[in-house]
């Protein structure tokens, strides 16, 4: 039999099936409908469009089956109607809607079938989207709905559509019946009409639908279910209302609120209405909250609260309807806070008071009873009543306190806790700084630990945990289960954030790395908490929190104990300790939570969820134990170690890999606390415990059946254990055989691909700590060296980086490097040579440091022709900064070993003037001084070259060599300043600048001989001033690193710099010099800089702003101490500068300050961020028209300032998102999507980051984002557009599609609720993008996958 194709299906096939729809056998009717459905579905589009008779007959038959006695037949008929709508002509749609809307069901008990069929009809057409022309099928469907269904819903014709003498429709489907009922199915149809065709509805239709829905809403005797559905319909309709219609509707709502005869049920519905509207149209409703919010808050006022308490006292319980009003008001309040936080700021006090009032609202317990439950006792009373605290039965009084089993006040308390959560989420920045959250909110939350209802109690705990987390948001939180990588990132960030002037940039590659940090040699910081600020407030409340949660830990459910442990962990992380005095109160419950019994005995009655919750409790408890060990003294845990170790080691053997993994992390933290220097090595108990830890960790490493994550954590823990037991003080902890077995298994796991990376990290930890040759055997060192070297050829960049770091630490360890033999050295050097290229500077810098250490120990084995050639090639590359410093260290090492002549020959003959004279000159000068007479050339040779050469490049190279040599020879140099200054007047473009830089480098080595000469030349011509500034810059840069004393000259330097910086060409370099000088003597020059910010000349202020920015990068603690009191004042003054360009520079300075002086700036961002927000807005007064031939072109002078503002906001999102008002930030992002291309790109980047930082707030803004994105994608370039414009447009579209994919994947599910009006625009936009940009979307998706890989 030939397969059925779309072309083979004809109307005749449909007609043949219709008689069977009336068969007496229900099964035959069902199967015939199923065949009809398949026929209609597989038929060609519109194959019944030209056969009106067959289409009408099919419709009549399907309508008849809708009244079938069998529900399956009815459902199948509805499915057929959904498919049929796309196969018939437009002229039959209106009759179909008419028949469906008037269909009467007589045989079926389900009266909702006609409405369900109508909804299926409505949803079967493509939805229209704002700003995009509707498809013809959609237009036809809307036409039938507008002509028939909407008049049928409201009961009268709204738009005649050109039809004369149209008969009046039957009674309205939404009409209120004499028995005060409304067809709820009709409301469902209305909701579907608005949801599907809202963008196409005309104003008269919106007005009529609003009138009908409000009639239902305002009717006193209509059921609550009908009114709830009406609220949903109104919320959806509000999205598409015009401003005038919405305003009139809001005025009506306000009038209803003010009605003196307003009943409690009506008040509840009005409050629900506001709560629903704020979720559907938050941006539009915000402007009305000044009037609407007081009505919500009045339901939560102190008077209402006292009335409820009085009613409960008199009647035994408050009015149930009044309770429902309060619950609805708190739900609406939460929506207002989350969706319209800016507009709710004027009501902060009232909102806080309301939420705090009702989080304690419990009319079933009198105030006296409440006090007896231990809410507010003094510290002395608490201490005296310690024995009473152990009486667990009196804490909650869960049975005795309840006077009514149907009490619903817990719902109000839970909603109040959620409202407090919303306040903390949206207002944590300013309310934390002024102390309100800790002085007013936190004590009430702590008091509510006594809550009777578990779900309310957990909501309170979650809210307090969120507050604690917000206290230090923006900090890097160490992961208690895997702190190695976090420590590495922190170490790198710390080094890049604050570079010490005492060291070279090459220390970025030559530092011990994160291994020492991970080993945890340093004892936890025991410095006292700050005296002011949020952390100080938290420290003051710690005792109260511990007292409350210690009781919860003893008797509560799994969920509550888990919430308590998470709270404690956050407290430890935020305070970096803080529980030293309170561990005794939580130790025993914490140990109980780690035990397998914490999850309850397994039985048939326990589902998987209960067991999972028990495992989760153990995981959280282990994480708390880990962070506690890392942040507190080992003596605090000493009394409990005997009970902790067996339970944690047992957890490490658990079959559930997550529990085992976290237990290994806790064991790692414990062994750090039990080993020197944090603990003595002679304690026999400690030796016993460490032996137990060793046994379980080693067992997990070698276990074949262990999960990969468990083995990786065990390997890391083993590395830490070996490192902590190195040295004379710790030699008795592990036996020789144990150590030999451990290092052997690390080498074995290094050869395994799945455990290779973790083994490298563990070996790296060991290499940084080994102190005795007996701790590292020669064979093991050589095998590890070659195995690490072999990984340098792997494609995995992370693996190569870790291997290179381990090799760097290996050659830095005297014990390890002395155990390398010639063969190993040769093979390692061969493996390192391919990395000596400019393809990856991070790997290159570390490679050069490794080679420099090898050269110092094995010069003849390392330095050969291949290395010299590779170095010559590197010198030719455009390198600088820390990589250049690392290269010079290696070159110096080669020279000091007396084998630098071949390299010098290569640099002179093969490189010479082919490379950058500055880079080549530094390398040659370094080698010249380090090698002395062994390199084959003398300094006088370069002096002769400078004097005799006619080629400017050769002269520049000679100058660079002599400048570097002068720097390194210091006062022993015989070079005179005139050797360099005589070239200042050269007509060459490069030679004067090279001479100035060389003069400065040579002068940095001999301040007394050079600096007076440089200062005397800076008062000459403007060009000489420019050159002198470059010389001074080199001196100041080198002086800052070497701590050379230039104090006799600083005042003269300052005066010369200020004078020279007035010239336009000198501004940048002059500002840098002023900044460097300020860092050297901050007490003298920082106040002078601050005073210069008031200078009337804009260029002077601009120079000062740039100078201050330079000071923020290269500075030390001494400078920070002086800067701390004035930095915020300086930044505020700069951001308020009247000059546009100066404000742009100030934004850059603020951006730098947030990176380099975060501890100073972030607490005061509430003052600075509004100034940044202000600069991100388009200012029409800065937009001007420029005549370009016959055309007029708009120029926006404020664009660069806006770009800087958006860049600053983007930067702040990483370090201080909690200090930024999220609503204001999203408003700027959404407005920025309508700005210039560069700002659109920044906004896309910000949205990408916000997906992870604040997914909830991002999801709430999906609809306005979709509107902006649709506008961008819909823009079509002109036919005569130039290539650059087309490329820019394609780039913008690609960026939009990428972010669209990310948003859809991460957030769209949060808007999928049927009852929510929010997210409808995004859903329509997503459907549109999927159809119109299918190819580009697939390409963007693939590109994202490639980037992730």
PDB file of N, CA and C in Angstrom, residues 1150-1197:
ATOM      1  N   UNK A1150      36.526  56.069  38.967  1.00  0.00           N
ATOM      2  CA  UNK A1150      35.661  55.267  39.833  1.00  0.00           C
ATOM      3  C   UNK A1150      35.743  53.791  39.467  1.00  0.00           C
ATOM      4  N   UNK A1151      35.757  53.509  38.176  1.00  0.00           N
ATOM      5  CA  UNK A1151      35.898  52.122  37.723  1.00  0.00           C
ATOM      6  C   UNK A1151      37.183  51.513  38.259  1.00  0.00           C
ATOM      7  N   UNK A1152      38.269  52.275  38.185  1.00  0.00           N
ATOM      8  CA  UNK A1152      39.543  51.795  38.710  1.00  0.00           C
ATOM      9  C   UNK A1152      39.484  51.619  40.228  1.00  0.00           C
ATOM     10  N   UNK A1153      38.818  52.529  40.899  1.00  0.00           N
ATOM     11  CA  UNK A1153      38.729  52.450  42.360  1.00  0.00           C
ATOM     12  C   UNK A1153      37.971  51.209  42.807  1.00  0.00           C
ATOM     13  N   UNK A1154      36.919  50.841  42.093  1.00  0.00           N
ATOM     14  CA  UNK A1154      36.162  49.649  42.486  1.00  0.00           C
ATOM     15  C   UNK A1154      36.983  48.388  42.318  1.00  0.00           C
ATOM     16  N   UNK A1155      37.934  48.396  41.387  1.00  0.00           N
ATOM     17  CA  UNK A1155      38.795  47.231  41.195  1.00  0.00           C
ATOM     18  C   UNK A1155      39.936  47.203  42.209  1.00  0.00           C
ATOM     19  N   UNK A1156      40.552  48.359  42.449  1.00  0.00           N
ATOM     20  CA  UNK A1156      41.787  48.393  43.224  1.00  0.00           C
ATOM     21  C   UNK A1156      41.607  48.836  44.667  1.00  0.00           C
ATOM     22  N   UNK A1157      40.521  49.548  44.965  1.00  0.00           N
ATOM     23  CA  UNK A1157      40.268  50.033  46.330  1.00  0.00           C
ATOM     24  C   UNK A1157      38.852  49.660  46.741  1.00  0.00           C
ATOM     25  N   UNK A1158      38.481  48.415  46.476  1.00  0.00           N
ATOM     26  CA  UNK A1158      37.098  48.006  46.725  1.00  0.00           C
ATOM     27  C   UNK A1158      36.704  48.176  48.186  1.00  0.00           C
ATOM     28  N   UNK A1159      37.607  47.854  49.106  1.00  0.00           N
ATOM     29  CA  UNK A1159      37.273  47.955  50.524  1.00  0.00           C
ATOM     30  C   UNK A1159      36.943  49.382  50.942  1.00  0.00           C
ATOM     31  N   UNK A1160      37.513  50.353  50.243  1.00  0.00           N
ATOM     32  CA  UNK A1160      37.250  51.760  50.580  1.00  0.00           C
ATOM     33  C   UNK A1160      35.980  52.255  49.903  1.00  0.00           C
ATOM     34  N   UNK A1161      35.783  51.861  48.658  1.00  0.00           N
ATOM     35  CA  UNK A1161      34.730  52.459  47.836  1.00  0.00           C
ATOM     36  C   UNK A1161      33.374  51.786  48.030  1.00  0.00           C
ATOM     37  N   UNK A1162      33.356  50.463  48.069  1.00  0.00           N
ATOM     38  CA  UNK A1162      32.085  49.743  48.025  1.00  0.00           C
ATOM     39  C   UNK A1162      31.127  50.128  49.151  1.00  0.00           C
ATOM     40  N   UNK A1163      31.583  50.328  50.375  1.00  0.00           N
ATOM     41  CA  UNK A1163      30.624  50.726  51.413  1.00  0.00           C
ATOM     42  C   UNK A1163      29.928  52.054  51.146  1.00  0.00           C
ATOM     43  N   UNK A1164      30.462  52.871  50.249  1.00  0.00           N
ATOM     44  CA  UNK A1164      29.897  54.204  50.000  1.00  0.00           C
ATOM     45  C   UNK A1164      29.274  54.320  48.612  1.00  0.00           C
ATOM     46  N   UNK A1165      29.025  53.193  47.983  1.00  0.00           N
ATOM     47  CA  UNK A1165      28.495  53.253  46.615  1.00  0.00           C
ATOM     48  C   UNK A1165      27.088  53.825  46.550  1.00  0.00           C
ATOM     49  N   UNK A1166      26.363  53.801  47.646  1.00  0.00           N
ATOM     50  CA  UNK A1166      25.020  54.389  47.627  1.00  0.00           C
ATOM     51  C   UNK A1166      25.067  55.878  47.290  1.00  0.00           C
ATOM     52  N   UNK A1167      26.210  56.529  47.559  1.00  0.00           N
ATOM     53  CA  UNK A1167      26.372  57.936  47.204  1.00  0.00           C
ATOM     54  C   UNK A1167      26.878  58.108  45.776  1.00  0.00           C
ATOM     55  N   UNK A1168      27.635  57.126  45.282  1.00  0.00           N
ATOM     56  CA  UNK A1168      28.315  57.282  43.994  1.00  0.00           C
ATOM     57  C   UNK A1168      27.515  56.734  42.825  1.00  0.00           C
ATOM     58  N   UNK A1169      26.807  55.614  43.044  1.00  0.00           N
ATOM     59  CA  UNK A1169      26.093  54.984  41.931  1.00  0.00           C
ATOM     60  C   UNK A1169      25.037  55.907  41.322  1.00  0.00           C
ATOM     61  N   UNK A1170      24.255  56.667  42.108  1.00  0.00           N
ATOM     62  CA  UNK A1170      23.301  57.586  41.464  1.00  0.00           C
ATOM     63  C   UNK A1170      23.965  58.569  40.511  1.00  0.00           C
ATOM     64  N   UNK A1171      25.183  58.968  40.795  1.00  0.00           N
ATOM     65  CA  UNK A1171      25.892  59.867  39.889  1.00  0.00           C
ATOM     66  C   UNK A1171      26.256  59.154  38.591  1.00  0.00           C
ATOM     67  N   UNK A1172      26.577  57.869  38.693  1.00  0.00           N
ATOM     68  CA  UNK A1172      26.866  57.082  37.487  1.00  0.00           C
ATOM     69  C   UNK A1172      25.589  56.881  36.672  1.00  0.00           C
ATOM     70  N   UNK A1173      24.504  56.550  37.355  1.00  0.00           N
ATOM     71  CA  UNK A1173      23.210  56.376  36.682  1.00  0.00           C
ATOM     72  C   UNK A1173      22.825  57.659  35.938  1.00  0.00           C
ATOM     73  N   UNK A1174      23.067  58.768  36.558  1.00  0.00           N
ATOM     74  CA  UNK A1174      22.741  60.064  35.949  1.00  0.00           C
ATOM     75  C   UNK A1174      23.498  60.258  34.635  1.00  0.00           C
ATOM     76  N   UNK A1175      24.761  59.855  34.602  1.00  0.00           N
ATOM     77  CA  UNK A1175      25.566  60.049  33.396  1.00  0.00           C
ATOM     78  C   UNK A1175      25.225  59.048  32.297  1.00  0.00           C
ATOM     79  N   UNK A1176      24.480  57.990  32.614  1.00  0.00           N
ATOM     80  CA  UNK A1176      24.142  56.989  31.599  1.00  0.00           C
ATOM     81  C   UNK A1176      22.917  57.366  30.786  1.00  0.00           C
ATOM     82  N   UNK A1177      22.288  58.474  31.119  1.00  0.00           N
ATOM     83  CA  UNK A1177      21.067  58.887  30.419  1.00  0.00           C
ATOM     84  C   UNK A1177      21.399  59.817  29.263  1.00  0.00           C
ATOM     85  N   UNK A1178      20.619  59.711  28.206  1.00  0.00           N
ATOM     86  CA  UNK A1178      20.794  60.585  27.040  1.00  0.00           C
ATOM     87  C   UNK A1178      20.358  62.003  27.414  1.00  0.00           C
ATOM     88  N   UNK A1179      21.221  62.956  27.120  1.00  0.00           N
ATOM     89  CA  UNK A1179      20.929  64.358  27.395  1.00  0.00           C
ATOM     90  C   UNK A1179      20.772  65.089  26.077  1.00  0.00           C
ATOM     91  N   UNK A1180      19.548  65.503  25.810  1.00  0.00           N
ATOM     92  CA  UNK A1180      19.239  66.103  24.512  1.00  0.00           C
ATOM     93  C   UNK A1180      20.034  67.374  24.260  1.00  0.00           C
ATOM     94  N   UNK A1181      20.407  68.082  25.320  1.00  0.00           N
ATOM     95  CA  UNK A1181      21.159  69.324  25.125  1.00  0.00           C
ATOM     96  C   UNK A1181      22.564  69.059  24.584  1.00  0.00           C
ATOM     97  N   UNK A1182      23.013  67.800  24.662  1.00  0.00           N
ATOM     98  CA  UNK A1182      24.343  67.456  24.138  1.00  0.00           C
ATOM     99  C   UNK A1182      24.285  66.900  22.726  1.00  0.00           C
ATOM    100  N   UNK A1183      23.089  66.801  22.160  1.00  0.00           N
ATOM    101  CA  UNK A1183      22.930  66.310  20.786  1.00  0.00           C
ATOM    102  C   UNK A1183      22.780  67.517  19.865  1.00  0.00           C
ATOM    103  N   UNK A1184      23.628  67.581  18.864  1.00  0.00           N
ATOM    104  CA  UNK A1184      23.598  68.718  17.937  1.00  0.00           C
ATOM    105  C   UNK A1184      23.649  68.217  16.499  1.00  0.00           C
ATOM    106  N   UNK A1185      23.211  69.093  15.609  1.00  0.00           N
ATOM    107  CA  UNK A1185      23.209  68.772  14.181  1.00  0.00           C
ATOM    108  C   UNK A1185      24.400  69.427  13.502  1.00  0.00           C
ATOM    109  N   UNK A1186      25.039  68.671  12.633  1.00  0.00           N
ATOM    110  CA  UNK A1186      26.197  69.165  11.893  1.00  0.00           C
ATOM    111  C   UNK A1186      25.888  69.039  10.413  1.00  0.00           C
ATOM    112  N   UNK A1187      26.128  70.123   9.679  1.00  0.00           N
ATOM    113  CA  UNK A1187      25.890  70.125   8.245  1.00  0.00           C
ATOM    114  C   UNK A1187      27.090  69.508   7.536  1.00  0.00           C
ATOM    115  N   UNK A1188      26.847  68.435   6.798  1.00  0.00           N
ATOM    116  CA  UNK A1188      27.898  67.768   6.032  1.00  0.00           C
ATOM    117  C   UNK A1188      27.471  67.745   4.567  1.00  0.00           C
ATOM    118  N   UNK A1189      27.875  68.787   3.846  1.00  0.00           N
ATOM    119  CA  UNK A1189      27.430  68.920   2.459  1.00  0.00           C
ATOM    120  C   UNK A1189      25.940  69.155   2.426  1.00  0.00           C
ATOM    121  N   UNK A1190      25.224  68.386   1.640  1.00  0.00           N
ATOM    122  CA  UNK A1190      23.761  68.557   1.578  1.00  0.00           C
ATOM    123  C   UNK A1190      23.027  67.835   2.701  1.00  0.00           C
ATOM    124  N   UNK A1191      23.777  67.119   3.528  1.00  0.00           N
ATOM    125  CA  UNK A1191      23.144  66.296   4.557  1.00  0.00           C
ATOM    126  C   UNK A1191      23.355  66.897   5.935  1.00  0.00           C
ATOM    127  N   UNK A1192      22.429  66.547   6.836  1.00  0.00           N
ATOM    128  CA  UNK A1192      22.551  66.922   8.233  1.00  0.00           C
ATOM    129  C   UNK A1192      22.811  65.655   9.045  1.00  0.00           C
ATOM    130  N   UNK A1193      23.807  65.771   9.903  1.00  0.00           N
ATOM    131  CA  UNK A1193      24.236  64.620  10.686  1.00  0.00           C
ATOM    132  C   UNK A1193      24.169  64.976  12.160  1.00  0.00           C
ATOM    133  N   UNK A1194      23.595  64.069  12.963  1.00  0.00           N
ATOM    134  CA  UNK A1194      23.494  64.319  14.394  1.00  0.00           C
ATOM    135  C   UNK A1194      24.754  63.836  15.104  1.00  0.00           C
ATOM    136  N   UNK A1195      25.276  64.678  15.973  1.00  0.00           N
ATOM    137  CA  UNK A1195      26.455  64.348  16.767  1.00  0.00           C
ATOM    138  C   UNK A1195      26.060  64.398  18.238  1.00  0.00           C
ATOM    139  N   UNK A1196      26.331  63.298  18.939  1.00  0.00           N
ATOM    140  CA  UNK A1196      25.997  63.202  20.366  1.00  0.00           C
ATOM    141  C   UNK A1196      27.278  63.371  21.177  1.00  0.00           C
ATOM    142  N   UNK A1197      27.457  64.542  21.752  1.00  0.00           N
ATOM    143  CA  UNK A1197      28.666  64.801  22.535  1.00  0.00           C
ATOM    144  C   UNK A1197      28.686  64.019  23.848  1.00  0.00           C
TER     145      UNK A1197
END
